[in-house]
Amino acid sequence: MRRPAVHVDFRAKLAVFALMFVLSALLIHDVSVCLAMLFMTLYLCAQSFYRAGIVYFLTGCTIAFLRSLPGVEGITILLPDVLLFAILRITLVIMAAYAMMRMPPGEITAAFMKMRLPSALALPITFMLRFAPTVRGEFRTVFAALRMRGLLSMTHPLRTFEYTLIPVITRSTVLSDNLAASAELRGISNPGIHSSLRLIRFQKIDSLLLLLAFGFSAICLYIDRWVMT
Amino acid sequence: MASSQNKESTRLSVRNYATIGIFSVLMIILAIAVAIPAMSVLYFSLFISSPLIAFLSAPLFTFMVLKVHKRGTVLIYCLIMAILYLISGTPYLAAWFLLSALLGELAMTGRDAYKKFARITISWIICSLFRATNGMIDIWFFSKQYLASGVSKAHFNQVVHFYYSAPWILLILLLTAIGASLGGLVSTKLMKKHFVKSELLR
């Protein structure tokens, strides 16, 4: 029997996301970033996102290894170290965002309502989180159709840009209308008090997770600033 | 009855929020897709990245504004950006984007401004210029942290050389404004050619 995943409250996930964002900007050494990634892998695995956790962690370790190789230092114009530096830190942030993007939109909306965030901001952000994981698929479908028709060409960049962008806009419009209709059907614009089938409560596990996240971040910063230098 | 319906239609609906959210994601992803590879080439990241993002994202911004065509669209788009900067631990950039939200929305004041391509382009130029200055603010006010973040000294020196020179800054901003204007021009043609003709936009 499969063990049920740990349920983490949206607000705790948001706090972890912000923490990782700040950490990615503060950490200087790649080893400490990889250490933070290890924590995020455990965090993702605890929520049953095993594949994503392991893939992102291995990607991070590979980038850190490439940066450690001699000869990849930045040279005036070509700066591979800056690129790898950015990708490594962005991967850490993506790991934190992944857990949020995989949440049911209804739960995010309910959490935002509990946070008393104005609907003018809560609704677009909810739709953003719902849409973000599908963007890659949208572009892939459009590129596949263009490739099949032989319309992908580097010799006509503007035409390729037009042929790519117009279907993406059209598909996104249809998707946004469908998502809005679905939300309307569930009574999202009802001015009354909204109820949710899901329990939106900051539980002990969320407090424990935040404590661990802050503790691990402090360890990473300590290693980064005092042990590595 | 009719007047109450008209009054209702000026407010942003759930459908409008969905459009703003989804097109904001597309613009953010497009910006990341251009900015990250640009980091590996210094002059590209300094001079081409921002104008290119302004050019490529313009049709998405124009479509979003025309589709919603209600007051507050630009404001909410910029506020979303400000929230992202706030979460990312750069509250100074969030404050900077609040100013962008106010100015971008101010450019859209007046009757039917949300349906005029020229006004939308002006608003987009404002948003793009604010985005182009992000890197400069990092260097001007947080240069120690920037250097301490692990970037090579060679890269830092080059960036400082350009970001502390008024003519170079003006050139970067000018290129961004040109990129956003050209993007607005191309967007106008694309919107008329595809979406106005098919009546997806009115």
mmCIF file of C-alpha atoms in Angstrom, chain B:
data_model
loop_
_atom_site.group_PDB
_atom_site.id
_atom_site.type_symbol
_atom_site.label_atom_id
_atom_site.label_comp_id
_atom_site.label_asym_id
_atom_site.label_seq_id
_atom_site.Cartn_x
_atom_site.Cartn_y
_atom_site.Cartn_z
ATOM 1 C CA MET B 1 -31.258 47.848 -16.108
ATOM 2 C CA ALA B 2 -29.111 48.678 -19.103
ATOM 3 C CA SER B 3 -27.100 51.218 -17.144
ATOM 4 C CA SER B 4 -26.489 48.724 -14.340
ATOM 5 C CA GLN B 5 -25.216 46.236 -16.941
ATOM 6 C CA ASN B 6 -22.901 48.894 -18.362
ATOM 7 C CA LYS B 7 -21.640 49.718 -14.875
ATOM 8 C CA GLU B 8 -20.995 46.033 -14.235
ATOM 9 C CA SER B 9 -19.009 45.644 -17.443
ATOM 10 C CA THR B 10 -16.422 48.261 -16.428
ATOM 11 C CA ARG B 11 -15.330 46.112 -13.473
ATOM 12 C CA LEU B 12 -12.745 43.382 -13.944
ATOM 13 C CA SER B 13 -14.392 39.958 -14.076
ATOM 14 C CA VAL B 14 -13.008 36.506 -13.236
ATOM 15 C CA ARG B 15 -12.436 35.995 -16.951
ATOM 16 C CA ASN B 16 -10.355 39.187 -17.071
ATOM 17 C CA TYR B 17 -8.290 38.094 -14.058
ATOM 18 C CA ALA B 18 -7.667 34.741 -15.757
ATOM 19 C CA THR B 19 -6.473 36.536 -18.906
ATOM 20 C CA ILE B 20 -4.155 38.819 -16.913
ATOM 21 C CA GLY B 21 -2.743 35.885 -14.906
ATOM 22 C CA ILE B 22 -2.147 33.636 -17.897
ATOM 23 C CA PHE B 23 -0.592 36.312 -20.098
ATOM 24 C CA SER B 24 1.609 37.455 -17.209
ATOM 25 C CA VAL B 25 2.960 33.896 -16.973
ATOM 26 C CA LEU B 26 3.674 33.871 -20.706
ATOM 27 C CA MET B 27 5.522 37.194 -20.470
ATOM 28 C CA ILE B 28 7.553 36.060 -17.447
ATOM 29 C CA ILE B 29 8.528 32.788 -19.160
ATOM 30 C CA LEU B 30 9.466 34.591 -22.381
ATOM 31 C CA ALA B 31 11.607 37.040 -20.390
ATOM 32 C CA ILE B 32 13.360 34.185 -18.554
ATOM 33 C CA ALA B 33 13.879 32.281 -21.825
ATOM 34 C CA VAL B 34 15.690 35.310 -23.279
ATOM 35 C CA ALA B 35 17.477 36.543 -20.142
ATOM 36 C CA ILE B 36 19.080 33.267 -19.026
ATOM 37 C CA PRO B 37 20.928 32.369 -22.246
ATOM 38 C CA ALA B 38 21.820 36.086 -22.577
ATOM 39 C CA MET B 39 23.776 35.878 -19.327
ATOM 40 C CA SER B 40 26.525 33.902 -21.018
ATOM 41 C CA VAL B 41 27.404 36.793 -23.349
ATOM 42 C CA LEU B 42 28.172 40.036 -21.531
ATOM 43 C CA TYR B 43 27.270 42.612 -24.177
ATOM 44 C CA PHE B 44 24.159 40.682 -25.125
ATOM 45 C CA SER B 45 22.920 40.639 -21.546
ATOM 46 C CA LEU B 46 23.677 44.354 -21.128
ATOM 47 C CA PHE B 47 22.443 45.858 -24.364
ATOM 48 C CA ILE B 48 20.285 43.338 -26.228
ATOM 49 C CA SER B 49 18.455 41.358 -23.542
ATOM 50 C CA SER B 50 16.064 44.107 -22.320
ATOM 51 C CA PRO B 51 15.210 45.493 -25.798
ATOM 52 C CA LEU B 52 14.668 41.954 -27.106
ATOM 53 C CA ILE B 53 12.371 41.055 -24.193
ATOM 54 C CA ALA B 54 10.486 44.343 -24.723
ATOM 55 C CA PHE B 55 10.084 43.533 -28.416
ATOM 56 C CA LEU B 56 9.085 39.877 -28.060
ATOM 57 C CA SER B 57 6.666 40.377 -25.140
ATOM 58 C CA ALA B 58 4.877 43.359 -26.709
ATOM 59 C CA PRO B 59 2.287 41.262 -28.635
ATOM 60 C CA LEU B 60 1.397 39.373 -25.439
ATOM 61 C CA PHE B 61 0.991 42.617 -23.499
ATOM 62 C CA THR B 62 -1.011 44.265 -26.294
ATOM 63 C CA PHE B 63 -3.299 41.265 -26.644
ATOM 64 C CA MET B 64 -3.828 41.062 -22.874
ATOM 65 C CA VAL B 65 -4.755 44.751 -22.636
ATOM 66 C CA LEU B 66 -7.017 44.670 -25.711
ATOM 67 C CA LYS B 67 -8.733 41.462 -24.603
ATOM 68 C CA VAL B 68 -9.506 42.804 -21.135
ATOM 69 C CA HIS B 69 -9.865 46.491 -22.221
ATOM 70 C CA LYS B 70 -10.780 47.617 -18.712
ATOM 71 C CA ARG B 71 -9.139 50.059 -16.347
ATOM 72 C CA GLY B 72 -6.687 48.420 -13.942
ATOM 73 C CA THR B 73 -5.232 45.803 -16.295
ATOM 74 C CA VAL B 74 -1.750 47.367 -16.484
ATOM 75 C CA LEU B 75 -1.858 48.151 -12.759
ATOM 76 C CA ILE B 76 -2.571 44.516 -11.847
ATOM 77 C CA TYR B 77 0.064 43.190 -14.268
ATOM 78 C CA CYS B 78 2.737 45.426 -12.703
ATOM 79 C CA LEU B 79 1.512 44.643 -9.172
ATOM 80 C CA ILE B 80 1.954 40.913 -9.901
ATOM 81 C CA MET B 81 5.550 41.692 -10.919
ATOM 82 C CA ALA B 82 6.003 43.712 -7.715
ATOM 83 C CA ILE B 83 4.708 40.788 -5.619
ATOM 84 C CA LEU B 84 7.142 38.428 -7.364
ATOM 85 C CA TYR B 85 10.017 40.767 -6.520
ATOM 86 C CA LEU B 86 8.757 41.084 -2.956
ATOM 87 C CA ILE B 87 8.663 37.287 -2.513
ATOM 88 C CA SER B 88 12.086 37.010 -4.121
ATOM 89 C CA GLY B 89 13.619 39.044 -1.304
ATOM 90 C CA THR B 90 14.102 42.244 -3.295
ATOM 91 C CA PRO B 91 11.542 44.627 -1.756
ATOM 92 C CA TYR B 92 13.344 47.633 -3.268
ATOM 93 C CA LEU B 93 12.521 46.280 -6.743
ATOM 94 C CA ALA B 94 8.928 45.672 -5.608
ATOM 95 C CA ALA B 95 8.679 49.358 -4.651
ATOM 96 C CA TRP B 96 10.238 50.274 -7.996
ATOM 97 C CA PHE B 97 7.564 48.224 -9.783
ATOM 98 C CA LEU B 98 4.802 49.887 -7.763
ATOM 99 C CA LEU B 99 5.919 53.137 -9.365
ATOM 100 C CA SER B 100 5.878 51.389 -12.733
ATOM 101 C CA ALA B 101 2.315 50.187 -12.017
ATOM 102 C CA LEU B 102 1.152 53.726 -11.269
ATOM 103 C CA LEU B 103 2.862 55.299 -14.281
ATOM 104 C CA GLY B 104 1.848 52.466 -16.622
ATOM 105 C CA GLU B 105 -1.780 52.830 -15.567
ATOM 106 C CA LEU B 106 -1.548 56.619 -15.733
ATOM 107 C CA ALA B 107 -0.570 56.284 -19.397
ATOM 108 C CA MET B 108 -3.886 54.528 -19.928
ATOM 109 C CA THR B 109 -6.097 57.276 -18.521
ATOM 110 C CA GLY B 110 -8.692 58.808 -20.752
ATOM 111 C CA ARG B 111 -11.638 57.468 -22.681
ATOM 112 C CA ASP B 112 -11.074 54.320 -24.749
ATOM 113 C CA ALA B 113 -7.326 54.383 -23.995
ATOM 114 C CA TYR B 114 -7.501 50.617 -23.463
ATOM 115 C CA LYS B 115 -8.513 50.219 -27.093
ATOM 116 C CA LYS B 116 -5.862 52.502 -28.599
ATOM 117 C CA PHE B 117 -2.677 50.864 -29.850
ATOM 118 C CA ALA B 118 -0.584 54.021 -29.333
ATOM 119 C CA ARG B 119 -1.563 54.317 -25.665
ATOM 120 C CA ILE B 120 -0.937 50.619 -25.050
ATOM 121 C CA THR B 121 2.520 50.996 -26.613
ATOM 122 C CA ILE B 122 3.322 53.999 -24.374
ATOM 123 C CA SER B 123 2.287 51.995 -21.318
ATOM 124 C CA TRP B 124 4.436 49.072 -22.488
ATOM 125 C CA ILE B 125 7.450 51.362 -23.013
ATOM 126 C CA ILE B 126 7.093 52.553 -19.394
ATOM 127 C CA CYS B 127 6.879 48.972 -18.053
ATOM 128 C CA SER B 128 9.864 47.881 -20.188
ATOM 129 C CA LEU B 129 12.029 50.809 -19.062
ATOM 130 C CA PHE B 130 11.376 49.974 -15.424
ATOM 131 C CA ARG B 131 12.260 46.324 -16.072
ATOM 132 C CA ALA B 132 15.486 47.338 -17.872
ATOM 133 C CA THR B 133 16.726 49.210 -14.813
ATOM 134 C CA ASN B 134 16.504 46.191 -12.464
ATOM 135 C CA GLY B 135 20.123 45.183 -12.974
ATOM 136 C CA MET B 136 21.300 48.763 -12.573
ATOM 137 C CA ILE B 137 19.565 49.126 -9.206
ATOM 138 C CA ASP B 138 21.298 45.950 -8.020
ATOM 139 C CA ILE B 139 24.685 47.396 -8.965
ATOM 140 C CA TRP B 140 24.052 50.978 -7.765
ATOM 141 C CA PHE B 141 22.761 50.119 -4.311
ATOM 142 C CA PHE B 142 23.885 46.549 -3.632
ATOM 143 C CA SER B 143 27.226 46.200 -5.410
ATOM 144 C CA LYS B 144 28.908 44.485 -2.432
ATOM 145 C CA GLN B 145 26.189 41.827 -2.274
ATOM 146 C CA TYR B 146 26.319 41.443 -6.063
ATOM 147 C CA LEU B 147 30.067 40.802 -5.994
ATOM 148 C CA ALA B 148 29.712 38.534 -2.979
ATOM 149 C CA SER B 149 27.119 36.444 -4.790
ATOM 150 C CA GLY B 150 29.861 34.568 -6.617
ATOM 151 C CA VAL B 151 30.017 36.233 -10.041
ATOM 152 C CA SER B 152 33.503 36.577 -11.474
ATOM 153 C CA LYS B 153 35.446 39.775 -10.894
ATOM 154 C CA ALA B 154 35.862 40.269 -14.661
ATOM 155 C CA HIS B 155 32.103 40.215 -15.143
ATOM 156 C CA PHE B 156 31.497 42.556 -12.208
ATOM 157 C CA ASN B 157 34.045 45.102 -13.474
ATOM 158 C CA GLN B 158 32.525 45.153 -16.937
ATOM 159 C CA VAL B 159 28.986 45.574 -15.602
ATOM 160 C CA VAL B 160 30.079 48.354 -13.221
ATOM 161 C CA HIS B 161 31.864 50.130 -16.091
ATOM 162 C CA PHE B 162 28.617 50.353 -18.086
ATOM 163 C CA TYR B 163 26.118 50.860 -15.252
ATOM 164 C CA TYR B 164 28.036 53.796 -13.765
ATOM 165 C CA SER B 165 28.285 55.641 -17.050
ATOM 166 C CA ALA B 166 25.399 57.982 -17.939
ATOM 167 C CA PRO B 167 25.816 57.695 -21.744
ATOM 168 C CA TRP B 168 25.798 53.877 -21.575
ATOM 169 C CA ILE B 169 22.746 53.870 -19.298
ATOM 170 C CA LEU B 170 20.944 56.217 -21.678
ATOM 171 C CA LEU B 171 21.883 53.964 -24.586
ATOM 172 C CA ILE B 172 20.484 50.886 -22.779
ATOM 173 C CA LEU B 173 17.241 52.738 -21.988
ATOM 174 C CA LEU B 174 17.013 54.109 -25.523
ATOM 175 C CA LEU B 175 17.491 50.637 -27.006
ATOM 176 C CA THR B 176 14.805 49.285 -24.660
ATOM 177 C CA ALA B 177 12.393 52.064 -25.660
ATOM 178 C CA ILE B 178 13.098 51.330 -29.340
ATOM 179 C CA GLY B 179 12.554 47.597 -28.745
ATOM 180 C CA ALA B 180 9.249 48.265 -26.961
ATOM 181 C CA SER B 181 8.113 50.723 -29.673
ATOM 182 C CA LEU B 182 8.964 48.313 -32.493
ATOM 183 C CA GLY B 183 7.222 45.572 -30.515
ATOM 184 C CA GLY B 184 4.164 47.812 -30.237
ATOM 185 C CA LEU B 185 4.247 48.469 -33.983
ATOM 186 C CA VAL B 186 4.534 44.777 -34.848
ATOM 187 C CA SER B 187 1.808 43.972 -32.282
ATOM 188 C CA THR B 188 -0.576 46.450 -33.913
ATOM 189 C CA LYS B 189 -0.070 44.742 -37.278
ATOM 190 C CA LEU B 190 -0.397 41.255 -35.794
ATOM 191 C CA MET B 191 -3.541 42.119 -33.812
ATOM 192 C CA LYS B 192 -5.219 43.659 -36.872
ATOM 193 C CA LYS B 193 -4.104 40.852 -39.164
ATOM 194 C CA HIS B 194 -5.157 37.956 -36.956
ATOM 195 C CA PHE B 195 -7.412 38.898 -34.076
ATOM 196 C CA VAL B 196 -9.381 41.957 -35.205
ATOM 197 C CA LYS B 197 -10.093 40.256 -38.550
ATOM 198 C CA SER B 198 -11.270 37.072 -36.827
ATOM 199 C CA GLU B 199 -13.283 39.191 -34.347
ATOM 200 C CA LEU B 200 -11.475 37.676 -31.375
ATOM 201 C CA LEU B 201 -10.673 41.305 -30.523
ATOM 202 C CA ARG B 202 -13.043 44.160 -31.237
#
